[in-house]
Structures are given as structure tokens and as C-alpha cells.
Amino acid sequence: MPWLLYRVVRDRPGLLHDLTSVVNNLGLDTTSGIGNTRAIMQGVNRDPIPFIKGLTTEGVELINVINESVIPIAFSRRQFINALKNVLQQVGVQELGRTLYRLGYEYARASVTEISLGNPITTVRTLLYTATAYNRLAFRSFEVVGDEVKVEFETPFDEELDSAFTEGYVHGLINTALSKLHVIRTSRVGNTYISIARPYS
């Protein structure tokens, strides 16, 4: 089942209703959806590519079409973090942090490997907007200048646990999509996390 991935440029009352109407009026029945005030994913019943120019409405930007089977799995954030805190008490902060980082990294690697989206930049942006629709983070920007890669995001779902999973996820996306090992450093400025990656030498 194809998925339409949108960035919410300007949230407004009735946005989701209008977007669903536009999609349905083109003969693409929406089968399911997930998202928030930053990003929206809508599943449709058939190939949307012939209708690509008409698949938008005021307030959203179509980021990409994902032609893969995506089955969203939701967790209660509060309950998931509480479970991780219980594990933290048993195994220690450092061990859990390393494990979560590695899980995030491998999750990103599997996502890039299994979902072919064209060029590396498009792949990273698409998967960061997908993570935003899933409420795992709020993607802000992605840029490549020379050999340096910079990703900015806010509100990682695992912020209470030092954002280890999210930071591993960003690192895994960059390394896998760009097919090159990078050293990455993430810092926080106010509410914004800034990950800067440079090729490993």
C-alpha cells in the first residue's frame, strides 16, 4: 500500500479533512493515516504517481510517496519510557544508553536498506519526516555542506533518557543513506538538537 508523506507548513482547522477530500476526489481512497501538526502520512489504495500534482492542499507540502508496506506500531510514550527507566535501574545508565543508541542506529539502517527512495538526501529527509509523523521527533532541517552533514530536530521521544535512541537513529540514517562512515556529535541549543556529522578518517 503506498503512503503519501506530507510536511505541515501551516496548521489550520480542517486541514486533515481538506487533504483527505483532495485525495479521495482523485479516486485514491485513503485507507489509514497517522501524523500530527508537523507531518502527516496517508495510506492510499493504489499508485498515486499519476495524480502527483493534485495531491496537495493549502497548508501542506508533499514530501514523498513511499511505495512500501508500512505498518505503524504505536507505543504509549509514557509507558515505554517508564519501562526503559526500570531497565535502566537494573543495567545502569551507560549500558542502557549504548544499547538504545545501537537500536536506533540499526533501526535507521534497516529503514534505509528496505525502503528505496532514490537519492540519499531525499531518503534522509523522507525518513526524518516519517519519524516526525510517528511522533518520535520533530524534524527541523537537514543540509549537506561539503563533507559536513547537519540535522536539526526537537522533542525526541526519548529526551528523558538523553535521546540515545534518536541520536543513534540520526547517525544510522546518515551513514547508511550516504554509504560512508561519519563521526557525529549532537549538541543542544535551547529546545533544538543539532547533529553534525563529518566523514570518519
GROMACS .gro file of N, CA, C and O in nm, residues 50-113:
model
  256
   50PRO      N    1   0.032   0.900  -1.088
   50PRO     CA    2  -0.035   0.973  -1.196
   50PRO      C    3  -0.109   1.100  -1.149
   50PRO      O    4  -0.139   1.187  -1.229
   51PHE      N    5  -0.135   1.110  -1.021
   51PHE     CA    6  -0.211   1.223  -0.967
   51PHE      C    7  -0.124   1.317  -0.884
   51PHE      O    8  -0.176   1.402  -0.811
   52ILE      N    9   0.008   1.302  -0.895
   52ILE     CA   10   0.100   1.367  -0.803
   52ILE      C   11   0.082   1.518  -0.792
   52ILE      O   12   0.092   1.576  -0.684
   53LYS      N   13   0.050   1.585  -0.902
   53LYS     CA   14   0.037   1.731  -0.899
   53LYS      C   15  -0.088   1.779  -0.825
   53LYS      O   16  -0.093   1.891  -0.777
   54GLY      N   17  -0.187   1.692  -0.812
   54GLY     CA   18  -0.310   1.733  -0.746
   54GLY      C   19  -0.321   1.690  -0.601
   54GLY      O   20  -0.422   1.714  -0.537
   55LEU      N   21  -0.215   1.628  -0.548
   55LEU     CA   22  -0.222   1.569  -0.415
   55LEU      C   23  -0.181   1.664  -0.303
   55LEU      O   24  -0.106   1.628  -0.214
   56THR      N   25  -0.229   1.786  -0.308
   56THR     CA   26  -0.195   1.881  -0.203
   56THR      C   27  -0.309   1.977  -0.177
   56THR      O   28  -0.403   1.985  -0.257
   57THR      N   29  -0.300   2.046  -0.068
   57THR     CA   30  -0.396   2.149  -0.034
   57THR      C   31  -0.323   2.255   0.048
   57THR      O   32  -0.207   2.235   0.086
   58GLU      N   33  -0.390   2.365   0.073
   58GLU     CA   34  -0.328   2.475   0.147
   58GLU      C   35  -0.281   2.429   0.285
   58GLU      O   36  -0.357   2.368   0.360
   59GLY      N   37  -0.155   2.455   0.315
   59GLY     CA   38  -0.102   2.424   0.447
   59GLY      C   39  -0.011   2.303   0.453
   59GLY      O   40   0.050   2.277   0.556
   60VAL      N   41  -0.002   2.225   0.342
   60VAL     CA   42   0.086   2.108   0.342
   60VAL      C   43   0.175   2.106   0.218
   60VAL      O   44   0.141   2.165   0.116
   61GLU      N   45   0.286   2.037   0.230
   61GLU     CA   46   0.377   2.014   0.118
   61GLU      C   47   0.399   1.864   0.106
   61GLU      O   48   0.434   1.799   0.205
   62LEU      N   49   0.378   1.809  -0.012
   62LEU     CA   50   0.402   1.666  -0.034
   62LEU      C   51   0.553   1.643  -0.038
   62LEU      O   52   0.624   1.700  -0.122
   63ILE      N   53   0.603   1.563   0.054
   63ILE     CA   54   0.747   1.535   0.064
   63ILE      C   55   0.785   1.418  -0.026
   63ILE      O   56   0.882   1.423  -0.099
   64ASN      N   57   0.707   1.309  -0.019
   64ASN     CA   58   0.743   1.192  -0.097
   64ASN      C   59   0.627   1.092  -0.097
   64ASN      O   60   0.535   1.102  -0.016
   65VAL      N   61   0.635   0.998  -0.190
   65VAL     CA   62   0.546   0.883  -0.194
   65VAL      C   63   0.629   0.763  -0.154
   65VAL      O   64   0.737   0.740  -0.210
   66ILE      N   65   0.583   0.689  -0.055
   66ILE     CA   66   0.654   0.570  -0.009
   66ILE      C   67   0.578   0.450  -0.061
   66ILE      O   68   0.466   0.423  -0.020
   67ASN      N   69   0.639   0.379  -0.155
   67ASN     CA   70   0.573   0.264  -0.217
   67ASN      C   71   0.613   0.134  -0.150
   67ASN      O   72   0.649   0.037  -0.215
   68GLU      N   73   0.611   0.133  -0.020
   68GLU     CA   74   0.646   0.014   0.057
   68GLU      C   75   0.535  -0.012   0.158
   68GLU      O   76   0.461   0.078   0.196
   69SER      N   77   0.528  -0.135   0.202
   69SER     CA   78   0.432  -0.168   0.306
   69SER      C   79   0.482  -0.112   0.439
   69SER      O   80   0.588  -0.149   0.487
   70VAL      N   81   0.409  -0.019   0.494
   70VAL     CA   82   0.444   0.041   0.623
   70VAL      C   83   0.328   0.014   0.718
   70VAL      O   84   0.216   0.056   0.693
   71ILE      N   85   0.357  -0.058   0.824
   71ILE     CA   86   0.255  -0.086   0.924
   71ILE      C   87   0.297  -0.015   1.052
   71ILE      O   88   0.388  -0.059   1.121
   72PRO      N   89   0.235   0.100   1.082
   72PRO     CA   90   0.274   0.174   1.202
   72PRO      C   91   0.244   0.094   1.329
   72PRO      O   92   0.140   0.031   1.342
   73ILE      N   93   0.341   0.096   1.421
   73ILE     CA   94   0.323   0.034   1.552
   73ILE      C   95   0.335   0.145   1.655
   73ILE      O   96   0.436   0.214   1.660
   74ALA      N   97   0.234   0.163   1.735
   74ALA     CA   98   0.235   0.272   1.833
   74ALA      C   99   0.259   0.219   1.974
   74ALA      O  100   0.214   0.111   2.009
   75PHE      N  101   0.335   0.298   2.049
   75PHE     CA  102   0.356   0.271   2.191
   75PHE      C  103   0.311   0.394   2.268
   75PHE      O  104   0.325   0.506   2.220
   76SER      N  105   0.262   0.373   2.387
   76SER     CA  106   0.240   0.485   2.477
   76SER      C  107   0.378   0.536   2.517
   76SER      O  108   0.458   0.461   2.572
   77ARG      N  109   0.405   0.662   2.488
   77ARG     CA  110   0.537   0.718   2.520
   77ARG      C  111   0.566   0.706   2.669
   77ARG      O  112   0.674   0.664   2.710
   78ARG      N  113   0.471   0.745   2.751
   78ARG     CA  114   0.491   0.743   2.897
   78ARG      C  115   0.521   0.603   2.946
   78ARG      O  116   0.616   0.581   3.023
   79GLN      N  117   0.445   0.504   2.902
   79GLN     CA  118   0.466   0.368   2.947
   79GLN      C  119   0.598   0.311   2.895
   79GLN      O  120   0.669   0.239   2.966
   80PHE      N  121   0.634   0.347   2.771
   80PHE     CA  122   0.759   0.299   2.713
   80PHE      C  123   0.878   0.356   2.789
   80PHE      O  124   0.972   0.284   2.824
   81ILE      N  125   0.874   0.486   2.819
   81ILE     CA  126   0.984   0.549   2.893
   81ILE      C  127   0.992   0.492   3.033
   81ILE      O  128   1.102   0.466   3.085
   82ASN      N  129   0.878   0.468   3.097
   82ASN     CA  130   0.879   0.407   3.230
   82ASN      C  131   0.941   0.267   3.227
   82ASN      O  132   1.017   0.229   3.317
   83ALA      N  133   0.911   0.190   3.124
   83ALA     CA  134   0.970   0.057   3.110
   83ALA      C  135   1.122   0.069   3.093
   83ALA      O  136   1.199  -0.007   3.154
   84LEU      N  137   1.165   0.164   3.013
   84LEU     CA  138   1.309   0.183   2.994
   84LEU      C  139   1.377   0.229   3.122
   84LEU      O  140   1.489   0.189   3.153
   85LYS      N  141   1.309   0.312   3.200
   85LYS     CA  142   1.366   0.355   3.328
   85LYS      C  143   1.383   0.237   3.423
   85LYS      O  144   1.481   0.229   3.497
   86ASN      N  145   1.289   0.144   3.420
   86ASN     CA  146   1.302   0.024   3.503
   86ASN      C  147   1.423  -0.059   3.460
   86ASN      O  148   1.497  -0.110   3.543
   87VAL      N  149   1.442  -0.070   3.328
   87VAL     CA  150   1.560  -0.141   3.277
   87VAL      C  151   1.686  -0.067   3.318
   87VAL      O  152   1.787  -0.127   3.357
   88LEU      N  153   1.680   0.065   3.311
   88LEU     CA  154   1.793   0.149   3.348
   88LEU      C  155   1.839   0.121   3.491
   88LEU      O  156   1.959   0.111   3.519
   89GLN      N  157   1.745   0.104   3.582
   89GLN     CA  158   1.779   0.075   3.721
   89GLN      C  159   1.848  -0.060   3.735
   89GLN      O  160   1.929  -0.081   3.824
   90GLN      N  161   1.817  -0.152   3.644
   90GLN     CA  162   1.875  -0.285   3.651
   90GLN      C  163   2.012  -0.295   3.585
   90GLN      O  164   2.101  -0.363   3.636
   91VAL      N  165   2.030  -0.229   3.470
   91VAL     CA  166   2.154  -0.248   3.394
   91VAL      C  167   2.249  -0.129   3.402
   91VAL      O  168   2.365  -0.140   3.365
   92GLY      N  169   2.200  -0.013   3.446
   92GLY     CA  170   2.286   0.104   3.457
   92GLY      C  171   2.268   0.198   3.339
   92GLY      O  172   2.233   0.157   3.228
   93VAL      N  173   2.296   0.325   3.364
   93VAL     CA  174   2.275   0.431   3.265
   93VAL      C  175   2.358   0.410   3.140
   93VAL      O  176   2.309   0.416   3.028
   94GLN      N  177   2.486   0.385   3.159
   94GLN     CA  178   2.577   0.376   3.045
   94GLN      C  179   2.541   0.259   2.953
   94GLN      O  180   2.536   0.274   2.831
   95GLU      N  181   2.512   0.145   3.012
   95GLU     CA  182   2.480   0.027   2.932
   95GLU      C  183   2.350   0.047   2.854
   95GLU      O  184   2.342   0.014   2.736
   96LEU      N  185   2.247   0.102   2.920
   96LEU     CA  186   2.121   0.126   2.850
   96LEU      C  187   2.139   0.228   2.740
   96LEU      O  188   2.087   0.211   2.629
   97GLY      N  189   2.214   0.335   2.768
   97GLY     CA  190   2.239   0.437   2.667
   97GLY      C  191   2.305   0.381   2.542
   97GLY      O  192   2.264   0.410   2.430
   98ARG      N  193   2.406   0.297   2.561
   98ARG     CA  194   2.474   0.235   2.446
   98ARG      C  195   2.380   0.144   2.369
   98ARG      O  196   2.380   0.141   2.246
   99THR      N  197   2.297   0.069   2.443
   99THR     CA  198   2.204  -0.024   2.379
   99THR      C  199   2.098   0.052   2.299
   99THR      O  200   2.068   0.016   2.184
  100LEU      N  201   2.042   0.157   2.357
  100LEU     CA  202   1.941   0.237   2.286
  100LEU      C  203   2.002   0.304   2.162
  100LEU      O  204   1.938   0.309   2.057
  101TYR      N  205   2.122   0.355   2.175
  101TYR     CA  206   2.189   0.418   2.061
  101TYR      C  207   2.204   0.316   1.947
  101TYR      O  208   2.172   0.345   1.832
  102ARG      N  209   2.249   0.196   1.982
  102ARG     CA  210   2.269   0.092   1.881
  102ARG      C  211   2.136   0.050   1.818
  102ARG      O  212   2.128   0.026   1.697
  103LEU      N  213   2.031   0.040   1.900
  103LEU     CA  214   1.898   0.006   1.846
  103LEU      C  215   1.851   0.113   1.748
  103LEU      O  216   1.799   0.081   1.641
  104GLY      N  217   1.867   0.240   1.784
  104GLY     CA  218   1.830   0.348   1.695
  104GLY      C  219   1.908   0.342   1.565
  104GLY      O  220   1.853   0.359   1.456
  105TYR      N  221   2.037   0.318   1.576
  105TYR     CA  222   2.125   0.309   1.458
  105TYR      C  223   2.080   0.196   1.366
  105TYR      O  224   2.064   0.215   1.245
  106GLU      N  225   2.057   0.078   1.424
  106GLU     CA  226   2.018  -0.037   1.342
  106GLU      C  227   1.878  -0.021   1.283
  106GLU      O  228   1.851  -0.067   1.173
  107TYR      N  229   1.789   0.044   1.358
  107TYR     CA  230   1.655   0.071   1.305
  107TYR      C  231   1.664   0.161   1.182
  107TYR      O  232   1.598   0.138   1.080
  108ALA      N  233   1.748   0.264   1.190
  108ALA     CA  234   1.767   0.353   1.075
  108ALA      C  235   1.829   0.278   0.958
  108ALA      O  236   1.787   0.295   0.842
  109ARG      N  237   1.927   0.196   0.987
  109ARG     CA  238   1.994   0.120   0.882
  109ARG      C  239   1.896   0.029   0.809
  109ARG      O  240   1.893   0.021   0.686
  110ALA      N  241   1.810  -0.039   0.885
  110ALA     CA  242   1.709  -0.126   0.825
  110ALA      C  243   1.609  -0.044   0.743
  110ALA      O  244   1.568  -0.087   0.634
  111SER      N  245   1.570   0.073   0.792
  111SER     CA  246   1.474   0.157   0.720
  111SER      C  247   1.530   0.201   0.586
  111SER      O  248   1.462   0.194   0.483
  112VAL      N  249   1.654   0.249   0.585
  112VAL     CA  250   1.717   0.294   0.460
  112VAL      C  251   1.734   0.177   0.364
  112VAL      O  252   1.709   0.189   0.243
  113THR      N  253   1.775   0.062   0.415
  113THR     CA  254   1.801  -0.055   0.332
  113THR      C  255   1.673  -0.109   0.269
  113THR      O  256   1.671  -0.148   0.152
   0.00000   0.00000   0.00000
